[in-house]
Short mmCIF file of C-alpha atoms in Angstrom, two decimals:
data_model
loop_
_atom_site.label_atom_id
_atom_site.label_comp_id
_atom_site.label_asym_id
_atom_site.label_seq_id
_atom_site.Cartn_x
_atom_site.Cartn_y
_atom_site.Cartn_z
CA MET A 16 82.03 47.82 195.16
CA LYS A 17 79.62 50.37 193.11
CA ARG A 18 81.03 52.82 195.32
CA ILE A 19 84.74 52.33 193.90
CA LEU A 20 83.22 52.24 190.40
CA PHE A 21 82.05 55.66 191.02
CA ILE A 22 85.08 57.40 191.88
CA SER A 23 87.36 55.08 189.00
CA LEU A 24 84.71 57.01 186.68
CA LEU A 25 84.59 60.44 188.14
CA ALA A 26 88.70 60.06 188.49
CA LEU A 27 88.77 59.04 184.38
CA ALA A 28 86.34 62.17 183.67
CA GLY A 29 88.42 64.35 185.81
CA THR A 30 91.62 63.26 182.98
CA ALA A 31 89.49 63.30 179.87
CA HIS A 32 90.13 66.93 179.34
CA ALA A 33 93.02 67.61 179.93
CA LYS A 34 94.68 69.13 176.83
CA ASP A 35 91.56 71.51 177.41
CA ALA A 36 92.74 72.55 180.37
CA GLU A 37 94.92 74.35 179.09
CA PRO A 38 95.31 78.29 180.60
CA GLN A 39 93.66 80.07 178.51
CA LYS A 40 94.75 82.90 176.50
CA ASP A 41 93.13 86.44 175.38
CA VAL A 42 91.25 85.87 172.57
CA ALA A 43 90.69 90.07 171.97
CA ALA A 44 94.25 90.38 172.31
CA LEU A 45 94.89 86.35 169.87
CA ALA A 46 93.55 89.00 167.08
CA ALA A 47 94.41 92.46 167.55
CA PRO A 48 97.65 91.18 164.92
CA CYS A 49 94.14 91.00 162.53
CA ALA A 50 93.24 94.48 162.85
CA ALA A 51 96.00 95.59 160.37
CA CYS A 52 94.01 93.95 157.38
CA HIS A 53 90.93 92.76 158.89
CA GLY A 54 90.56 95.97 160.40
CA GLU A 55 88.99 95.76 164.02
CA ASN A 56 87.30 92.94 165.47
CA GLY A 57 87.38 90.86 161.75
CA ALA A 58 84.44 94.04 160.19
CA ASN A 59 86.27 96.22 158.13
CA PRO A 60 89.31 95.58 155.98
CA THR A 61 91.90 97.53 155.14
CA THR A 62 91.44 96.86 151.02
CA PRO A 63 88.82 94.04 149.02
CA VAL A 64 90.97 92.05 148.78
CA TYR A 65 91.01 90.67 152.15
CA PRO A 66 88.21 89.67 153.19
CA ILE A 67 85.64 90.10 156.47
CA LEU A 68 85.59 87.82 159.85
CA ALA A 69 82.89 89.29 161.37
CA GLY A 70 80.41 87.39 161.36
CA GLN A 71 81.82 84.80 159.47
CA TYR A 72 81.05 81.24 160.12
CA ALA A 73 82.98 79.55 163.40
CA ASN A 74 83.83 76.34 161.35
CA TYR A 75 85.53 77.48 157.88
CA LEU A 76 87.43 79.93 159.40
CA GLU A 77 89.03 77.43 162.59
CA HIS A 78 88.84 75.45 159.12
CA ALA A 79 90.45 77.72 156.94
CA LEU A 80 92.84 78.54 159.71
CA LYS A 81 93.96 75.85 160.58
CA GLU A 82 95.01 75.30 155.87
CA TYR A 83 97.18 78.39 155.74
CA LYS A 84 98.79 76.37 158.73
CA THR A 85 99.42 73.23 157.67
CA GLY A 86 100.42 74.65 153.95
CA LYS A 87 97.32 73.60 151.98
CA ARG A 88 96.41 77.40 151.65
CA LYS A 89 98.82 78.91 150.90
CA ASN A 90 99.58 83.10 152.24
CA VAL A 91 102.93 84.14 153.17
CA VAL A 92 101.20 86.49 155.03
CA MET A 93 98.63 84.44 156.92
CA ALA A 94 101.74 81.38 157.28
CA SER A 95 103.25 83.23 159.56
CA GLN A 96 101.24 85.02 161.39
CA VAL A 97 98.82 81.10 162.07
CA THR A 98 102.35 80.16 162.75
CA SER A 99 102.59 80.00 166.86
CA LEU A 100 98.82 79.96 167.58
CA SER A 101 97.50 76.44 168.90
CA ASP A 102 94.41 74.49 168.08
CA ALA A 103 93.23 75.83 170.89
CA ASP A 104 93.39 79.70 170.24
CA ILE A 105 92.20 78.79 166.79
CA ARG A 106 89.50 77.92 167.56
CA ALA A 107 89.38 80.66 170.48
CA LEU A 108 89.74 82.89 167.63
CA SER A 109 87.26 81.34 165.38
CA ARG A 110 84.31 81.35 168.40
CA TYR A 111 85.71 85.24 168.38
CA PHE A 112 85.20 86.53 164.97
CA ALA A 113 82.23 84.84 164.19
CA ALA A 114 80.78 86.37 167.10
CA GLN A 115 81.09 89.77 165.98
CA SER A 116 78.18 91.74 164.10
CA SER A 117 79.11 92.96 159.65
CA LYS A 118 77.31 93.35 157.61
CA LEU A 119 78.70 90.29 155.96
CA HIS A 120 74.89 87.96 155.95
CA THR A 121 75.83 84.20 156.56
CA PRO A 122 72.37 83.02 156.23
CA SER A 123 71.19 79.85 158.32
CA VAL A 124 71.91 76.52 158.15
CA HIS A 125 69.59 75.44 160.50
CA GLY A 126 67.05 76.50 158.02
CA LYS A 127 65.97 79.42 160.65
CA ALA A 128 67.34 82.91 160.88
CA GLU A 129 70.05 82.62 164.47
#
């Protein structure tokens, strides 16, 4: 009985991540169009109007991109850029830009330098 239960749990664990089984895209390739406005690696915007993405909090970037996609945030350029991005793409881009070094200072939300 324990053996059947264990096998059943293993089978369920395998299906729990089926949505994550989407083929991974090259994040650098996804980020390439962003450089036109936000600069290489999102660190050097081409004008002060465009925000620095590099070093920004990943959850903030993800939230902002999703709002551009749903139309809650209004920007014609950004709306067209996010149209074809999946939630996984947005999550990957957000983490990618958050990991880039920049002159942006984002204090730790955990009370210590990260």
